[in-house]
Coordinates of C-alpha atoms in Angstrom, one line a residue:
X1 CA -123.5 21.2 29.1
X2 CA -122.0 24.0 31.3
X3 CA -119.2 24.4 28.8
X4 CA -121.7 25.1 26.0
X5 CA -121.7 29.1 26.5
X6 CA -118.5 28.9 26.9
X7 CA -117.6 27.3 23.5
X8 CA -120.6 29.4 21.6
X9 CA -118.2 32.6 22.7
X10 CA -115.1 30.7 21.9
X11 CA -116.8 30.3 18.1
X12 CA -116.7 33.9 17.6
X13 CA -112.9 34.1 17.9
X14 CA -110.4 33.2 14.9
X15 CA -109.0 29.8 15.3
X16 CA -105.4 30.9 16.2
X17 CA -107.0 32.5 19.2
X18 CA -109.2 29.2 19.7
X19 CA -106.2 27.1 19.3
X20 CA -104.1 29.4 21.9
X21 CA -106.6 28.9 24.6
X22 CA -106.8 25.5 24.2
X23 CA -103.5 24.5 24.5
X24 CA -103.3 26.9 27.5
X25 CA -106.4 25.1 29.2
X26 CA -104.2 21.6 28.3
X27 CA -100.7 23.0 30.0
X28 CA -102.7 23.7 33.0
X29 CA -103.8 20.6 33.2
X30 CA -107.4 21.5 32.5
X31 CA -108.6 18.2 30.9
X32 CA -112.1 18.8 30.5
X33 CA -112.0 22.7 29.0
X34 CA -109.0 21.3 26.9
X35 CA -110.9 18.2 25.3
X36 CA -114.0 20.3 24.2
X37 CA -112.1 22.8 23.1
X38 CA -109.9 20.9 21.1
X39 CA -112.7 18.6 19.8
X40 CA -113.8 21.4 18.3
X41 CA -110.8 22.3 16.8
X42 CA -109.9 19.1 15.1
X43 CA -112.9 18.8 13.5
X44 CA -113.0 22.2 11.4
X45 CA -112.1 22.0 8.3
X46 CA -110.3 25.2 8.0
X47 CA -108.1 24.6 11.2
X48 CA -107.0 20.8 9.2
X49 CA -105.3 22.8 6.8
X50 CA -102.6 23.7 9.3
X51 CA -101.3 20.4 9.5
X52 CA -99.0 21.3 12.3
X53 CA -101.2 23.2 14.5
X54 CA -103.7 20.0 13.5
X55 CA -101.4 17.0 15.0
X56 CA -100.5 19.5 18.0
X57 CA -104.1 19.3 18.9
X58 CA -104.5 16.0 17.5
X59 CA -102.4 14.7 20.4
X60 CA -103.4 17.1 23.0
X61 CA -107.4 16.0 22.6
X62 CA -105.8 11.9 22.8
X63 CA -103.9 13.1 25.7
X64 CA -106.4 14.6 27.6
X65 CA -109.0 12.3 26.9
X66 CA -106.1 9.8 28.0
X67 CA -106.0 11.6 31.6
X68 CA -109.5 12.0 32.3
X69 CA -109.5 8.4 32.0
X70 CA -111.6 7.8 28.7
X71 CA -109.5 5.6 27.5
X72 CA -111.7 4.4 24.2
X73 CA -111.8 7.9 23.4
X74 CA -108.2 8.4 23.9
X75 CA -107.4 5.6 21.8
X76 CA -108.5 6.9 18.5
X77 CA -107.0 10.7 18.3
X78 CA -103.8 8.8 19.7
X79 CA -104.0 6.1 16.9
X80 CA -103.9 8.6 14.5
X81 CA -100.8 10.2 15.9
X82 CA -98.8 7.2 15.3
X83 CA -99.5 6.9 11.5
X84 CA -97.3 9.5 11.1
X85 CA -93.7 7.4 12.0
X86 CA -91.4 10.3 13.3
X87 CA -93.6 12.8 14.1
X88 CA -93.3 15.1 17.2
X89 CA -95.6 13.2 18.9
X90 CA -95.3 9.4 17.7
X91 CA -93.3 7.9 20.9
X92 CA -95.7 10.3 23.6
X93 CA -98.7 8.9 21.6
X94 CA -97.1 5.1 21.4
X95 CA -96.2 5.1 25.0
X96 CA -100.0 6.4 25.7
X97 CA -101.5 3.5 24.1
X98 CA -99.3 0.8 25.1
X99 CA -100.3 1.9 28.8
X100 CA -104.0 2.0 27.9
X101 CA -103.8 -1.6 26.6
X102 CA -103.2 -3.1 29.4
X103 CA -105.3 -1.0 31.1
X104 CA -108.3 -2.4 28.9
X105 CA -106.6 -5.5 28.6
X106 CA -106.2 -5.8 24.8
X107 CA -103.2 -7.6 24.9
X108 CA -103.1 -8.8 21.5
X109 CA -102.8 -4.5 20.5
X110 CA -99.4 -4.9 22.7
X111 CA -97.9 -6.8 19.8
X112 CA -99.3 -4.8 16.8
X113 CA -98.2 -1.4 18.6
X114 CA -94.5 -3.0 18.8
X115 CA -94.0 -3.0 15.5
X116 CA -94.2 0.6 15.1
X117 CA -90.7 0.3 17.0
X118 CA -89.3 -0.4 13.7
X119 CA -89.1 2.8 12.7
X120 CA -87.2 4.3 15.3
X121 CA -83.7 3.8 15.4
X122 CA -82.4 1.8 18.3
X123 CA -80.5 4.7 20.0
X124 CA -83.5 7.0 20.2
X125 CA -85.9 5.1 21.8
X126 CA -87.1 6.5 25.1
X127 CA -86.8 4.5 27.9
X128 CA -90.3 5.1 29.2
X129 CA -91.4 3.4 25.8
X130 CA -89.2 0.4 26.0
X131 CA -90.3 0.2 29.8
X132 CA -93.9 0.4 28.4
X133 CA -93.5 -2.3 26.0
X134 CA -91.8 -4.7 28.8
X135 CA -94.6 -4.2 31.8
X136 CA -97.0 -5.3 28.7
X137 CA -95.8 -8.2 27.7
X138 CA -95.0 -9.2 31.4
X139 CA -98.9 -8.4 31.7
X140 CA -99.6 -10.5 29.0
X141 CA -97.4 -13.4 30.0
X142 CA -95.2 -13.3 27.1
X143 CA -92.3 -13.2 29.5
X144 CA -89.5 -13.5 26.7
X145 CA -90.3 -10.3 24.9
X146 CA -90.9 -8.3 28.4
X147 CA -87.3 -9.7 29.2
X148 CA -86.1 -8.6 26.0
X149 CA -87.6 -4.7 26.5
X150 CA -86.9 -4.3 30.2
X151 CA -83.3 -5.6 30.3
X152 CA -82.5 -2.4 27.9
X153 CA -83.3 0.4 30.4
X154 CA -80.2 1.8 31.4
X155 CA -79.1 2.3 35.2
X156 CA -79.7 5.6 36.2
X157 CA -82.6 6.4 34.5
X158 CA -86.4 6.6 36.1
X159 CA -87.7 3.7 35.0
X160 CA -84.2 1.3 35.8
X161 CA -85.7 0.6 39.3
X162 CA -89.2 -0.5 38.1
X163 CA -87.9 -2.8 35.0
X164 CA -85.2 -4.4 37.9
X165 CA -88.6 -5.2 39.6
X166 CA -90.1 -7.3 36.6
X167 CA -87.0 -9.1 35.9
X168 CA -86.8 -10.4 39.6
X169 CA -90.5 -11.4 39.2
X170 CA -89.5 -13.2 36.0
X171 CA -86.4 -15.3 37.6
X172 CA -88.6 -15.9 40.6
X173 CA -91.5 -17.3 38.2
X174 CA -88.5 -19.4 37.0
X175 CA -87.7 -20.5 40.0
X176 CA -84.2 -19.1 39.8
X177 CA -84.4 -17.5 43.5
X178 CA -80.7 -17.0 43.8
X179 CA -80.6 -14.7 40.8
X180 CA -84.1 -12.9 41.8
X181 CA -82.6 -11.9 44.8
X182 CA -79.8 -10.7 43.4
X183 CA -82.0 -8.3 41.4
X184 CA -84.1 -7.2 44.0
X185 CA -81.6 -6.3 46.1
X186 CA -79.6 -4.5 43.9
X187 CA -82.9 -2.1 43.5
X188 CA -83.0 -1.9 47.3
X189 CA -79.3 -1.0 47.3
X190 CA -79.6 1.3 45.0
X191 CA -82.3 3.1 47.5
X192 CA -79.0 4.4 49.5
X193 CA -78.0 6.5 46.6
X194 CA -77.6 10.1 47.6
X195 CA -78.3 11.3 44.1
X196 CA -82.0 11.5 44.5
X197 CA -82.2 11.2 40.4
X198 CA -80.8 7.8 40.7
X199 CA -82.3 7.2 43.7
X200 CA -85.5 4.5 42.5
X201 CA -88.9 5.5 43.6
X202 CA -90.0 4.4 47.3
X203 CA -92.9 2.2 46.6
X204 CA -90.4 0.2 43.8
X205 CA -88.3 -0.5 46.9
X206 CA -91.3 -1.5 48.9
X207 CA -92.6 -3.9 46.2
X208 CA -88.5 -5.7 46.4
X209 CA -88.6 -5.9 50.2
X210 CA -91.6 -7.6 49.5
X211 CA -90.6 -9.8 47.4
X212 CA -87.7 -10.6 48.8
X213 CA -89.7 -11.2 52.6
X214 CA -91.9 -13.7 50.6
X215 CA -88.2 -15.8 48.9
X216 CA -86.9 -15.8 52.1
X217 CA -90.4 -16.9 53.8
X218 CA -90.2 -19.6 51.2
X219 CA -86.6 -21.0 52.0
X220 CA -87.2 -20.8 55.5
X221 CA -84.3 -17.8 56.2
X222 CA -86.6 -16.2 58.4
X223 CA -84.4 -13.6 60.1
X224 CA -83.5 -12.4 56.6
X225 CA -87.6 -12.4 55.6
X226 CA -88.6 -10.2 58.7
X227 CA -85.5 -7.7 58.1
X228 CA -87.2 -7.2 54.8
X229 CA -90.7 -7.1 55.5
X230 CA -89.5 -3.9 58.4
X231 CA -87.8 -2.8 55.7
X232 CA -91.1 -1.4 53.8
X233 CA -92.3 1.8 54.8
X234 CA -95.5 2.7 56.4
X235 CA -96.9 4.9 54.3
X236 CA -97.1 1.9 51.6
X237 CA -99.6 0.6 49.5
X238 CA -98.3 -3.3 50.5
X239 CA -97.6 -2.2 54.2
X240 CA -100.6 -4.2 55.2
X241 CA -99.5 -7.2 53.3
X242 CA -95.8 -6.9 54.9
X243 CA -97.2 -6.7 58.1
X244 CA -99.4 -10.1 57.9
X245 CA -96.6 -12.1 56.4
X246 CA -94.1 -10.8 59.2
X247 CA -96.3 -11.9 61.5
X248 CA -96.8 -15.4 59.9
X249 CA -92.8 -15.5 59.6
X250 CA -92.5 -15.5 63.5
X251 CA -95.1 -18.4 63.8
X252 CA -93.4 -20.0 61.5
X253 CA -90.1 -19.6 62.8
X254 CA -91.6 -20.2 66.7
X255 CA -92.8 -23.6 65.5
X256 CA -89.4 -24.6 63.4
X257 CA -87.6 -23.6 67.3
X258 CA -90.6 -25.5 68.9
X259 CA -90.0 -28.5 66.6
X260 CA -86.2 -28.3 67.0
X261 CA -86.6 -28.0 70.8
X262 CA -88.6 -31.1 71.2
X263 CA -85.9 -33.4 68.8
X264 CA -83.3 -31.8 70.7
X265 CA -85.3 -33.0 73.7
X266 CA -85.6 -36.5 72.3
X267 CA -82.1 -37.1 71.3
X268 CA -81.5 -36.2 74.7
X269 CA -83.6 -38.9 76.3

């Protein structure tokens, strides 16, 4: 309602002018002004028949409503971005809705939004899609196909950290502990990179010292499960969690000494 006036006097301008503003209000990250004002655009008739100008918006009104969170909303101007295979948009607006899947938890969508892969060659798929379509399926339990997405995000990039993550969790689930540490500490090595682009993002390092604290926990190496669970950084959203299990790690590893001491103690005698 308090953006009422403000549209009435927007009316009264030509639509180029309308469209201008808008798209201002959206690089500025103004969500709200953005979404009304681009609402309005989208559904004028007259402002259709610039088909450019009318996906451009199309996608900025998905986008927006995708960032203030209305995700139902988001959904259908973003579902009408990716009928159009190629477009400026279509990988932006695939990635979008992948992410607002889960996020609704319409896991069977994950499958039907994947096949709109097809028609993007191999070589120009971004990374942050492929990523995307991994954590999905890995949400959805389909562990095969997450595997199959995630193990083609190259070292280096953004998301190579993250997708390292998933795989760990997916040879730990398999019990394959050797090879999940292997992952997971290649992500924490990778931490000590001095190129801060290649360098993976600090709570993804957090989340493998975890991980790694709970495998070693579980095989009993508790020197090697403490050094990890120090290892994650205060400021984290798991630093609780660390610091409970590093506690339970020395009472476990006091009672395995305790328990040694006392067969020691009876060999002994």
């Amino acid at each position: 309602s308090d953006l009422r006036p403000a549209l009435a006097k927007a009316r009264q301008y030509p639509l180029q002018r309308r469209y201008v503003e808008a798209t201002m209000a959206y690089s500025r990250g103004n969500w709200n002004l953005s979404a009304v004002q681009l609402m309005d655009l989208v559904y004028s008739t007259k402002f259709q028949k610039n088909r450019q100008d009318y996906y451009n918006a199309l996608y900025m009104l998905g986008d927006s409503l995708y960032h203030m969170r209305n995700y139902k909303a988001a959904q259908k101007y973003l579902n009408l971005i990716i009928r159009r295979p190629g477009g400026k948009h279509f990988q932006n607006a695939l990635q979008s809705l992948v992410d607002i899947a889960i996020r609704l938890h319409s896991y069977d969508l994950v499958s039907q939004y994947a096949s709109h892969l097809n028609s993007i060659p191999p070589g120009q798929r971004r990374t942050e899609l492929l990523y995307q379509f991994g954590r999905s399926f890995f949400a959805a339990r389909k562990f095969d196909r997450a595997k199959r997405f995630l193990g083609q995000i190259p070292v280096g990039t953004k998301r190579w950290g993250h997708a390292r993550f998933y795989l760990g969790a997916l040879l730990a689930n398999q019990k394959k502990y050797a090879d999940a540490v292997r992952e997971f500490r290649d992500v924490v090595g990778a931490g000590k990179n001095r190129d801060a682009a290649r360098r993976p993002a600090q709570v993804v390092l957090d989340y493998c010292n975890l991980a790694l604290g709970r495998i070693f926990l579980s095989r009993k190496k508790y020197d090697d499960a403490v050094f990890h669970y120090q290892s994650v950084d205060r400021n984290s959203p798991v630093y609780e969690e660390a610091l409970f299990e590093m506690a339970a790690t020395h009472v476990a590893n006091n009672q395995s000494t305790t328990s040694q001491n006392k067969c020691g103690s009876l060999i002994v005698v």
